[in-house]
Amino acid sequence: MKAILKYTDCLHDGKRVSSVLYENNIQILRIRPGKSIYPQVTIHINDYDELNMLIQKLNDACLYGVEVVKVNTINYSVIVIEYLLLFLCFFMLFEILCFVR
């Protein structure tokens, strides 16, 4: 799942966020520098428990804290595979019905 985190880029909090993410082997998908002092980081994380532990570590390391902006739990690759399997089932059923006639 993907999560978007927001932090305050003041007093080296950006370096602290990066170091905590690196220490925990978290994959950074995108860094969006904000127009203000609040940049956003999109990360890939396995589950909510790991996200909660990561937020706790980030808040302990940073002076101003880190917030979760959005969590996207939809895995589109699984949905695409399910639709392909469904299409194949209908196609095979259609072939069987045409062969019987």
mmCIF file of N, CA, C and O in Angstrom:
data_model
loop_
_atom_site.group_PDB
_atom_site.id
_atom_site.type_symbol
_atom_site.label_atom_id
_atom_site.label_comp_id
_atom_site.label_asym_id
_atom_site.label_seq_id
_atom_site.Cartn_x
_atom_site.Cartn_y
_atom_site.Cartn_z
ATOM 1 N N MET A 1 0.841 -1.179 0.000
ATOM 2 C CA MET A 1 0.000 0.000 0.000
ATOM 3 C C MET A 1 0.883 1.237 0.000
ATOM 4 O O MET A 1 2.049 1.169 0.371
ATOM 5 N N LYS A 2 0.313 2.323 -0.431
ATOM 6 C CA LYS A 2 1.051 3.579 -0.471
ATOM 7 C C LYS A 2 0.535 4.509 0.623
ATOM 8 O O LYS A 2 -0.651 4.517 0.930
ATOM 9 N N ALA A 3 1.468 5.277 1.177
ATOM 10 C CA ALA A 3 1.103 6.264 2.192
ATOM 11 C C ALA A 3 1.825 7.563 1.868
ATOM 12 O O ALA A 3 2.977 7.559 1.438
ATOM 13 N N ILE A 4 1.132 8.671 2.080
ATOM 14 C CA ILE A 4 1.721 9.992 1.893
ATOM 15 C C ILE A 4 1.921 10.610 3.264
ATOM 16 O O ILE A 4 0.984 10.713 4.043
ATOM 17 N N LEU A 5 3.159 10.989 3.540
ATOM 18 C CA LEU A 5 3.518 11.577 4.821
ATOM 19 C C LEU A 5 3.878 13.032 4.620
ATOM 20 O O LEU A 5 4.462 13.404 3.599
ATOM 21 N N LYS A 6 3.535 13.871 5.596
ATOM 22 C CA LYS A 6 3.859 15.299 5.544
ATOM 23 C C LYS A 6 4.648 15.646 6.796
ATOM 24 O O LYS A 6 4.311 15.225 7.897
ATOM 25 N N TYR A 7 5.721 16.411 6.609
ATOM 26 C CA TYR A 7 6.540 16.836 7.737
ATOM 27 C C TYR A 7 6.909 18.299 7.574
ATOM 28 O O TYR A 7 6.717 18.883 6.511
ATOM 29 N N THR A 8 7.422 18.895 8.621
ATOM 30 C CA THR A 8 7.856 20.286 8.592
ATOM 31 C C THR A 8 9.343 20.315 8.302
ATOM 32 O O THR A 8 10.134 19.736 9.049
ATOM 33 N N ASP A 9 9.725 20.945 7.209
ATOM 34 C CA ASP A 9 11.134 20.989 6.817
ATOM 35 C C ASP A 9 11.807 22.168 7.508
ATOM 36 O O ASP A 9 12.047 23.203 6.913
ATOM 37 N N CYS A 10 12.081 21.996 8.772
ATOM 38 C CA CYS A 10 12.697 23.038 9.576
ATOM 39 C C CYS A 10 13.641 22.361 10.565
ATOM 40 O O CYS A 10 13.343 21.279 11.075
ATOM 41 N N LEU A 11 14.764 22.958 10.833
ATOM 42 C CA LEU A 11 15.744 22.443 11.794
ATOM 43 C C LEU A 11 16.170 21.009 11.472
ATOM 44 O O LEU A 11 16.214 20.141 12.330
ATOM 45 N N HIS A 12 16.474 20.746 10.197
ATOM 46 C CA HIS A 12 16.996 19.467 9.710
ATOM 47 C C HIS A 12 16.024 18.301 9.875
ATOM 48 O O HIS A 12 16.447 17.148 9.920
ATOM 49 N N ASP A 13 14.734 18.552 9.959
ATOM 50 C CA ASP A 13 13.767 17.454 10.041
ATOM 51 C C ASP A 13 13.724 16.640 8.748
ATOM 52 O O ASP A 13 13.437 15.450 8.774
ATOM 53 N N GLY A 14 14.011 17.265 7.609
ATOM 54 C CA GLY A 14 14.044 16.537 6.338
ATOM 55 C C GLY A 14 15.118 15.462 6.344
ATOM 56 O O GLY A 14 14.902 14.340 5.871
ATOM 57 N N LYS A 15 16.287 15.785 6.884
ATOM 58 C CA LYS A 15 17.359 14.796 6.978
ATOM 59 C C LYS A 15 16.995 13.691 7.956
ATOM 60 O O LYS A 15 17.323 12.521 7.746
ATOM 61 N N ARG A 16 16.321 14.035 9.024
ATOM 62 C CA ARG A 16 15.911 13.027 10.005
ATOM 63 C C ARG A 16 14.877 12.072 9.423
ATOM 64 O O ARG A 16 14.921 10.865 9.657
ATOM 65 N N VAL A 17 13.930 12.612 8.660
ATOM 66 C CA VAL A 17 12.920 11.771 8.010
ATOM 67 C C VAL A 17 13.594 10.808 7.043
ATOM 68 O O VAL A 17 13.313 9.605 7.041
ATOM 69 N N SER A 18 14.505 11.330 6.228
ATOM 70 C CA SER A 18 15.200 10.483 5.258
ATOM 71 C C SER A 18 16.010 9.399 5.940
ATOM 72 O O SER A 18 16.025 8.251 5.496
ATOM 73 N N SER A 19 16.665 9.737 7.033
ATOM 74 C CA SER A 19 17.494 8.740 7.709
ATOM 75 C C SER A 19 16.644 7.647 8.360
ATOM 76 O O SER A 19 17.004 6.473 8.322
ATOM 77 N N VAL A 20 15.505 8.005 8.947
ATOM 78 C CA VAL A 20 14.635 6.994 9.551
ATOM 79 C C VAL A 20 14.048 6.085 8.476
ATOM 80 O O VAL A 20 13.971 4.858 8.652
ATOM 81 N N LEU A 21 13.653 6.656 7.333
ATOM 82 C CA LEU A 21 13.130 5.838 6.241
ATOM 83 C C LEU A 21 14.211 4.897 5.713
ATOM 84 O O LEU A 21 13.942 3.729 5.407
ATOM 85 N N TYR A 22 15.444 5.379 5.625
ATOM 86 C CA TYR A 22 16.541 4.550 5.149
ATOM 87 C C TYR A 22 16.865 3.440 6.148
ATOM 88 O O TYR A 22 17.113 2.297 5.754
ATOM 89 N N GLU A 23 16.874 3.752 7.420
ATOM 90 C CA GLU A 23 17.182 2.751 8.440
ATOM 91 C C GLU A 23 16.146 1.627 8.479
ATOM 92 O O GLU A 23 16.481 0.488 8.792
ATOM 93 N N ASN A 24 14.911 1.928 8.162
ATOM 94 C CA ASN A 24 13.841 0.932 8.197
ATOM 95 C C ASN A 24 13.566 0.302 6.832
ATOM 96 O O ASN A 24 12.557 -0.408 6.687
ATOM 97 N N ASN A 25 14.414 0.555 5.844
ATOM 98 C CA ASN A 25 14.297 -0.012 4.490
ATOM 99 C C ASN A 25 12.929 0.268 3.864
ATOM 100 O O ASN A 25 12.290 -0.619 3.300
ATOM 101 N N ILE A 26 12.482 1.494 3.986
ATOM 102 C CA ILE A 26 11.204 1.914 3.401
ATOM 103 C C ILE A 26 11.474 2.468 2.010
ATOM 104 O O ILE A 26 12.342 3.307 1.817
ATOM 105 N N GLN A 27 10.707 1.988 1.032
ATOM 106 C CA GLN A 27 10.862 2.439 -0.347
ATOM 107 C C GLN A 27 10.161 3.778 -0.530
ATOM 108 O O GLN A 27 8.957 3.904 -0.298
ATOM 109 N N ILE A 28 10.929 4.783 -0.952
ATOM 110 C CA ILE A 28 10.378 6.107 -1.231
ATOM 111 C C ILE A 28 9.966 6.148 -2.696
ATOM 112 O O ILE A 28 10.787 5.948 -3.587
ATOM 113 N N LEU A 29 8.696 6.388 -2.945
ATOM 114 C CA LEU A 29 8.182 6.428 -4.306
ATOM 115 C C LEU A 29 8.266 7.817 -4.917
ATOM 116 O O LEU A 29 8.540 7.962 -6.107
ATOM 117 N N ARG A 30 8.037 8.836 -4.086
ATOM 118 C CA ARG A 30 8.014 10.205 -4.618
ATOM 119 C C ARG A 30 8.233 11.188 -3.475
ATOM 120 O O ARG A 30 7.717 10.996 -2.378
ATOM 121 N N ILE A 31 8.983 12.216 -3.776
ATOM 122 C CA ILE A 31 9.156 13.318 -2.829
ATOM 123 C C ILE A 31 8.591 14.563 -3.501
ATOM 124 O O ILE A 31 9.028 14.949 -4.579
ATOM 125 N N ARG A 32 7.599 15.161 -2.869
ATOM 126 C CA ARG A 32 6.967 16.354 -3.426
ATOM 127 C C ARG A 32 7.278 17.536 -2.517
ATOM 128 O O ARG A 32 6.684 17.668 -1.439
ATOM 129 N N PRO A 33 8.213 18.387 -2.932
ATOM 130 C CA PRO A 33 8.472 19.563 -2.101
ATOM 131 C C PRO A 33 7.285 20.515 -2.171
ATOM 132 O O PRO A 33 6.804 20.851 -3.241
ATOM 133 N N GLY A 34 6.785 20.880 -1.042
ATOM 134 C CA GLY A 34 5.624 21.761 -0.992
ATOM 135 C C GLY A 34 5.996 23.203 -1.278
ATOM 136 O O GLY A 34 7.162 23.584 -1.286
ATOM 137 N N LYS A 35 5.009 24.009 -1.558
ATOM 138 C CA LYS A 35 5.252 25.430 -1.791
ATOM 139 C C LYS A 35 5.543 26.142 -0.485
ATOM 140 O O LYS A 35 6.061 27.230 -0.463
ATOM 141 N N SER A 36 5.203 25.491 0.605
ATOM 142 C CA SER A 36 5.505 26.044 1.916
ATOM 143 C C SER A 36 6.602 25.185 2.535
ATOM 144 O O SER A 36 7.357 24.537 1.828
ATOM 145 N N ILE A 37 6.668 25.145 3.818
ATOM 146 C CA ILE A 37 7.704 24.361 4.488
ATOM 147 C C ILE A 37 7.221 22.954 4.837
ATOM 148 O O ILE A 37 7.785 22.288 5.688
ATOM 149 N N TYR A 38 6.168 22.484 4.151
ATOM 150 C CA TYR A 38 5.599 21.172 4.432
ATOM 151 C C TYR A 38 5.723 20.240 3.225
ATOM 152 O O TYR A 38 4.765 20.057 2.469
ATOM 153 N N PRO A 39 6.872 19.625 3.005
ATOM 154 C CA PRO A 39 6.988 18.672 1.893
ATOM 155 C C PRO A 39 6.263 17.370 2.197
ATOM 156 O O PRO A 39 5.985 17.049 3.356
ATOM 157 N N GLN A 40 5.947 16.647 1.126
ATOM 158 C CA GLN A 40 5.249 15.374 1.270
ATOM 159 C C GLN A 40 6.097 14.266 0.657
ATOM 160 O O GLN A 40 6.723 14.442 -0.381
ATOM 161 N N VAL A 41 6.081 13.110 1.308
ATOM 162 C CA VAL A 41 6.833 11.946 0.857
ATOM 163 C C VAL A 41 5.844 10.804 0.656
ATOM 164 O O VAL A 41 5.064 10.492 1.553
ATOM 165 N N THR A 42 5.869 10.199 -0.530
ATOM 166 C CA THR A 42 5.045 9.028 -0.806
ATOM 167 C C THR A 42 5.926 7.796 -0.640
ATOM 168 O O THR A 42 6.983 7.699 -1.252
ATOM 169 N N ILE A 43 5.470 6.858 0.202
ATOM 170 C CA ILE A 43 6.256 5.664 0.484
ATOM 171 C C ILE A 43 5.419 4.419 0.215
ATOM 172 O O ILE A 43 4.195 4.479 0.136
ATOM 173 N N HIS A 44 6.103 3.309 0.044
ATOM 174 C CA HIS A 44 5.441 2.008 -0.063
ATOM 175 C C HIS A 44 5.644 1.285 1.255
ATOM 176 O O HIS A 44 6.763 1.176 1.749
ATOM 177 N N ILE A 45 4.558 0.812 1.839
ATOM 178 C CA ILE A 45 4.605 0.151 3.141
ATOM 179 C C ILE A 45 3.687 -1.060 3.097
ATOM 180 O O ILE A 45 2.723 -1.084 2.325
ATOM 181 N N ASN A 46 3.979 -2.066 3.905
ATOM 182 C CA ASN A 46 3.249 -3.331 3.814
ATOM 183 C C ASN A 46 1.874 -3.295 4.470
ATOM 184 O O ASN A 46 0.894 -3.733 3.872
ATOM 185 N N ASP A 47 1.779 -2.805 5.697
ATOM 186 C CA ASP A 47 0.499 -2.838 6.397
ATOM 187 C C ASP A 47 0.417 -1.684 7.395
ATOM 188 O O ASP A 47 1.349 -0.899 7.548
ATOM 189 N N TYR A 48 -0.738 -1.589 8.061
ATOM 190 C CA TYR A 48 -0.977 -0.492 8.993
ATOM 191 C C TYR A 48 -0.087 -0.572 10.234
ATOM 192 O O TYR A 48 0.290 0.450 10.786
ATOM 193 N N ASP A 49 0.221 -1.784 10.670
ATOM 194 C CA ASP A 49 1.090 -1.919 11.849
ATOM 195 C C ASP A 49 2.475 -1.339 11.576
ATOM 196 O O ASP A 49 3.036 -0.623 12.403
ATOM 197 N N GLU A 50 3.002 -1.654 10.404
ATOM 198 C CA GLU A 50 4.314 -1.114 10.034
ATOM 199 C C GLU A 50 4.252 0.403 9.889
ATOM 200 O O GLU A 50 5.187 1.108 10.280
ATOM 201 N N LEU A 51 3.152 0.903 9.344
ATOM 202 C CA LEU A 51 2.984 2.351 9.205
ATOM 203 C C LEU A 51 2.926 3.029 10.569
ATOM 204 O O LEU A 51 3.561 4.067 10.782
ATOM 205 N N ASN A 52 2.195 2.458 11.507
ATOM 206 C CA ASN A 52 2.107 3.050 12.842
ATOM 207 C C ASN A 52 3.454 3.061 13.553
ATOM 208 O O ASN A 52 3.818 4.045 14.205
ATOM 209 N N MET A 53 4.205 1.969 13.430
ATOM 210 C CA MET A 53 5.531 1.926 14.051
ATOM 211 C C MET A 53 6.483 2.936 13.404
ATOM 212 O O MET A 53 7.270 3.580 14.089
ATOM 213 N N LEU A 54 6.369 3.084 12.084
ATOM 214 C CA LEU A 54 7.205 4.050 11.375
ATOM 215 C C LEU A 54 6.870 5.474 11.801
ATOM 216 O O LEU A 54 7.776 6.284 12.044
ATOM 217 N N ILE A 55 5.594 5.797 11.921
ATOM 218 C CA ILE A 55 5.186 7.140 12.349
ATOM 219 C C ILE A 55 5.685 7.419 13.763
ATOM 220 O O ILE A 55 6.145 8.528 14.065
ATOM 221 N N GLN A 56 5.640 6.430 14.621
ATOM 222 C CA GLN A 56 6.150 6.605 15.979
ATOM 223 C C GLN A 56 7.649 6.899 15.961
ATOM 224 O O GLN A 56 8.118 7.806 16.654
ATOM 225 N N LYS A 57 8.409 6.159 15.150
ATOM 226 C CA LYS A 57 9.853 6.397 15.054
ATOM 227 C C LYS A 57 10.151 7.772 14.457
ATOM 228 O O LYS A 57 11.067 8.464 14.903
ATOM 229 N N LEU A 58 9.368 8.156 13.445
ATOM 230 C CA LEU A 58 9.576 9.466 12.817
ATOM 231 C C LEU A 58 9.261 10.590 13.795
ATOM 232 O O LEU A 58 9.987 11.588 13.850
ATOM 233 N N ASN A 59 8.188 10.452 14.550
ATOM 234 C CA ASN A 59 7.831 11.495 15.514
ATOM 235 C C ASN A 59 8.837 11.578 16.663
ATOM 236 O O ASN A 59 9.050 12.656 17.207
ATOM 237 N N ASP A 60 9.449 10.452 17.023
ATOM 238 C CA ASP A 60 10.495 10.491 18.044
ATOM 239 C C ASP A 60 11.755 11.188 17.529
ATOM 240 O O ASP A 60 12.433 11.886 18.279
ATOM 241 N N ALA A 61 12.050 11.001 16.241
ATOM 242 C CA ALA A 61 13.283 11.555 15.682
ATOM 243 C C ALA A 61 13.158 13.031 15.304
ATOM 244 O O ALA A 61 14.123 13.778 15.392
ATOM 245 N N CYS A 62 11.971 13.454 14.884
ATOM 246 C CA CYS A 62 11.785 14.821 14.384
ATOM 247 C C CYS A 62 11.329 15.756 15.492
ATOM 248 O O CYS A 62 10.659 15.349 16.437
ATOM 249 N N LEU A 63 11.659 17.015 15.318
ATOM 250 C CA LEU A 63 11.260 18.014 16.306
ATOM 251 C C LEU A 63 9.800 18.420 16.159
ATOM 252 O O LEU A 63 9.094 18.616 17.141
ATOM 253 N N TYR A 64 9.333 18.562 14.908
ATOM 254 C CA TYR A 64 7.974 19.050 14.667
ATOM 255 C C TYR A 64 6.961 17.952 14.395
ATOM 256 O O TYR A 64 5.773 18.200 14.359
ATOM 257 N N GLY A 65 7.391 16.731 14.165
ATOM 258 C CA GLY A 65 6.461 15.628 13.949
ATOM 259 C C GLY A 65 6.134 15.383 12.491
ATOM 260 O O GLY A 65 6.396 16.203 11.621
ATOM 261 N N VAL A 66 5.565 14.216 12.243
ATOM 262 C CA VAL A 66 5.205 13.769 10.902
ATOM 263 C C VAL A 66 3.738 13.363 10.921
ATOM 264 O O VAL A 66 3.276 12.734 11.870
ATOM 265 N N GLU A 67 3.001 13.725 9.862
ATOM 266 C CA GLU A 67 1.577 13.406 9.756
ATOM 267 C C GLU A 67 1.338 12.486 8.570
ATOM 268 O O GLU A 67 2.046 12.544 7.574
ATOM 269 N N VAL A 68 0.317 11.650 8.685
ATOM 270 C CA VAL A 68 -0.131 10.837 7.555
ATOM 271 C C VAL A 68 -1.206 11.632 6.831
ATOM 272 O O VAL A 68 -2.224 11.998 7.416
ATOM 273 N N VAL A 69 -0.969 11.912 5.558
ATOM 274 C CA VAL A 69 -1.927 12.678 4.762
ATOM 275 C C VAL A 69 -2.955 11.754 4.128
ATOM 276 O O VAL A 69 -4.154 12.007 4.182
ATOM 277 N N LYS A 70 -2.461 10.646 3.526
ATOM 278 C CA LYS A 70 -3.363 9.758 2.795
ATOM 279 C C LYS A 70 -2.761 8.358 2.761
ATOM 280 O O LYS A 70 -1.550 8.211 2.666
ATOM 281 N N VAL A 71 -3.628 7.359 2.812
ATOM 282 C CA VAL A 71 -3.209 5.971 2.670
ATOM 283 C C VAL A 71 -4.038 5.354 1.558
ATOM 284 O O VAL A 71 -5.260 5.437 1.567
ATOM 285 N N ASN A 72 -3.361 4.755 0.588
ATOM 286 C CA ASN A 72 -4.034 4.117 -0.536
ATOM 287 C C ASN A 72 -3.807 2.617 -0.425
ATOM 288 O O ASN A 72 -2.701 2.133 -0.624
ATOM 289 N N THR A 73 -4.856 1.875 -0.115
ATOM 290 C CA THR A 73 -4.724 0.436 0.083
ATOM 291 C C THR A 73 -5.105 -0.371 -1.143
ATOM 292 O O THR A 73 -5.004 -1.592 -1.124
ATOM 293 N N ILE A 74 -5.543 0.268 -2.205
ATOM 294 C CA ILE A 74 -5.969 -0.456 -3.402
ATOM 295 C C ILE A 74 -4.733 -0.904 -4.163
ATOM 296 O O ILE A 74 -3.864 -0.110 -4.493
ATOM 297 N N ASN A 75 -4.679 -2.197 -4.440
ATOM 298 C CA ASN A 75 -3.590 -2.751 -5.229
ATOM 299 C C ASN A 75 -4.129 -2.999 -6.639
ATOM 300 O O ASN A 75 -4.829 -3.969 -6.889
ATOM 301 N N TYR A 76 -3.795 -2.106 -7.578
ATOM 302 C CA TYR A 76 -4.361 -2.171 -8.915
ATOM 303 C C TYR A 76 -3.866 -3.374 -9.705
ATOM 304 O O TYR A 76 -4.574 -3.875 -10.571
ATOM 305 N N SER A 77 -2.686 -3.877 -9.432
ATOM 306 C CA SER A 77 -2.190 -5.036 -10.164
ATOM 307 C C SER A 77 -3.041 -6.270 -9.863
ATOM 308 O O SER A 77 -3.305 -7.081 -10.751
ATOM 309 N N VAL A 78 -3.490 -6.420 -8.630
ATOM 310 C CA VAL A 78 -4.354 -7.545 -8.282
ATOM 311 C C VAL A 78 -5.698 -7.417 -8.985
ATOM 312 O O VAL A 78 -6.246 -8.409 -9.484
ATOM 313 N N ILE A 79 -6.224 -6.223 -9.069
ATOM 314 C CA ILE A 79 -7.508 -6.000 -9.741
ATOM 315 C C ILE A 79 -7.400 -6.332 -11.224
ATOM 316 O O ILE A 79 -8.285 -6.973 -11.796
ATOM 317 N N VAL A 80 -6.301 -5.948 -11.857
ATOM 318 C CA VAL A 80 -6.103 -6.234 -13.278
ATOM 319 C C VAL A 80 -6.018 -7.739 -13.495
ATOM 320 O O VAL A 80 -6.619 -8.282 -14.440
ATOM 321 N N ILE A 81 -5.301 -8.458 -12.655
ATOM 322 C CA ILE A 81 -5.199 -9.909 -12.789
ATOM 323 C C ILE A 81 -6.560 -10.572 -12.607
ATOM 324 O O ILE A 81 -6.909 -11.498 -13.346
ATOM 325 N N GLU A 82 -7.350 -10.088 -11.646
ATOM 326 C CA GLU A 82 -8.682 -10.652 -11.450
ATOM 327 C C GLU A 82 -9.558 -10.455 -12.681
ATOM 328 O O GLU A 82 -10.281 -11.371 -13.098
ATOM 329 N N TYR A 83 -9.498 -9.275 -13.290
ATOM 330 C CA TYR A 83 -10.296 -9.033 -14.497
ATOM 331 C C TYR A 83 -9.821 -9.881 -15.663
ATOM 332 O O TYR A 83 -10.633 -10.361 -16.468
ATOM 333 N N LEU A 84 -8.527 -10.094 -15.787
ATOM 334 C CA LEU A 84 -8.027 -10.946 -16.860
ATOM 335 C C LEU A 84 -8.490 -12.390 -16.676
ATOM 336 O O LEU A 84 -8.873 -13.050 -17.648
ATOM 337 N N LEU A 85 -8.456 -12.880 -15.446
ATOM 338 C CA LEU A 85 -8.936 -14.238 -15.196
ATOM 339 C C LEU A 85 -10.428 -14.358 -15.465
ATOM 340 O O LEU A 85 -10.893 -15.364 -16.020
ATOM 341 N N LEU A 86 -11.179 -13.352 -15.094
ATOM 342 C CA LEU A 86 -12.611 -13.351 -15.367
ATOM 343 C C LEU A 86 -12.881 -13.355 -16.869
ATOM 344 O O LEU A 86 -13.742 -14.090 -17.360
ATOM 345 N N PHE A 87 -12.123 -12.557 -17.616
ATOM 346 C CA PHE A 87 -12.271 -12.520 -19.071
ATOM 347 C C PHE A 87 -11.941 -13.872 -19.680
ATOM 348 O O PHE A 87 -12.654 -14.355 -20.570
ATOM 349 N N LEU A 88 -10.880 -14.518 -19.197
ATOM 350 C CA LEU A 88 -10.515 -15.834 -19.717
ATOM 351 C C LEU A 88 -11.594 -16.873 -19.421
ATOM 352 O O LEU A 88 -11.884 -17.733 -20.263
ATOM 353 N N CYS A 89 -12.196 -16.802 -18.245
ATOM 354 C CA CYS A 89 -13.286 -17.729 -17.902
ATOM 355 C C CYS A 89 -14.477 -17.548 -18.828
ATOM 356 O O CYS A 89 -15.052 -18.526 -19.332
ATOM 357 N N PHE A 90 -14.862 -16.295 -19.089
ATOM 358 C CA PHE A 90 -15.977 -16.044 -20.002
ATOM 359 C C PHE A 90 -15.641 -16.479 -21.422
ATOM 360 O O PHE A 90 -16.476 -17.025 -22.134
ATOM 361 N N PHE A 91 -14.420 -16.252 -21.834
ATOM 362 C CA PHE A 91 -14.001 -16.657 -23.180
ATOM 363 C C PHE A 91 -14.049 -18.180 -23.319
ATOM 364 O O PHE A 91 -14.542 -18.702 -24.320
ATOM 365 N N MET A 92 -13.576 -18.900 -22.301
ATOM 366 C CA MET A 92 -13.605 -20.359 -22.348
ATOM 367 C C MET A 92 -15.038 -20.871 -22.327
ATOM 368 O O MET A 92 -15.386 -21.821 -23.032
ATOM 369 N N LEU A 93 -15.903 -20.244 -21.545
ATOM 370 C CA LEU A 93 -17.312 -20.627 -21.511
ATOM 371 C C LEU A 93 -17.966 -20.395 -22.861
ATOM 372 O O LEU A 93 -18.726 -21.234 -23.354
ATOM 373 N N PHE A 94 -17.649 -19.285 -23.499
ATOM 374 C CA PHE A 94 -18.183 -18.981 -24.827
ATOM 375 C C PHE A 94 -17.710 -20.017 -25.836
ATOM 376 O O PHE A 94 -18.489 -20.478 -26.671
ATOM 377 N N GLU A 95 -16.451 -20.408 -25.786
ATOM 378 C CA GLU A 95 -15.923 -21.420 -26.705
ATOM 379 C C GLU A 95 -16.606 -22.754 -26.479
ATOM 380 O O GLU A 95 -16.914 -23.474 -27.436
ATOM 381 N N ILE A 96 -16.842 -23.115 -25.230
ATOM 382 C CA ILE A 96 -17.511 -24.389 -24.940
ATOM 383 C C ILE A 96 -18.935 -24.374 -25.461
ATOM 384 O O ILE A 96 -19.405 -25.345 -26.070
ATOM 385 N N LEU A 97 -19.652 -23.245 -25.253
ATOM 386 C CA LEU A 97 -21.026 -23.168 -25.737
ATOM 387 C C LEU A 97 -21.082 -23.191 -27.259
ATOM 388 O O LEU A 97 -21.995 -23.794 -27.836
ATOM 389 N N CYS A 98 -20.142 -22.578 -27.922
ATOM 390 C CA CYS A 98 -20.114 -22.600 -29.392
ATOM 391 C C CYS A 98 -19.761 -24.003 -29.906
ATOM 392 O O CYS A 98 -20.236 -24.428 -30.942
ATOM 393 N N PHE A 99 -18.919 -24.702 -29.197
ATOM 394 C CA PHE A 99 -18.513 -26.048 -29.618
ATOM 395 C C PHE A 99 -19.657 -27.032 -29.448
ATOM 396 O O PHE A 99 -19.811 -27.960 -30.254
ATOM 397 N N VAL A 100 -20.493 -26.849 -28.435
ATOM 398 C CA VAL A 100 -21.596 -27.769 -28.177
ATOM 399 C C VAL A 100 -22.657 -27.648 -29.272
ATOM 400 O O VAL A 100 -23.263 -28.633 -29.680
ATOM 401 N N ARG A 101 -22.867 -26.509 -29.797
ATOM 402 C CA ARG A 101 -23.906 -26.303 -30.814
ATOM 403 C C ARG A 101 -23.418 -26.870 -32.078
ATOM 404 O O ARG A 101 -23.600 -27.371 -32.944
#
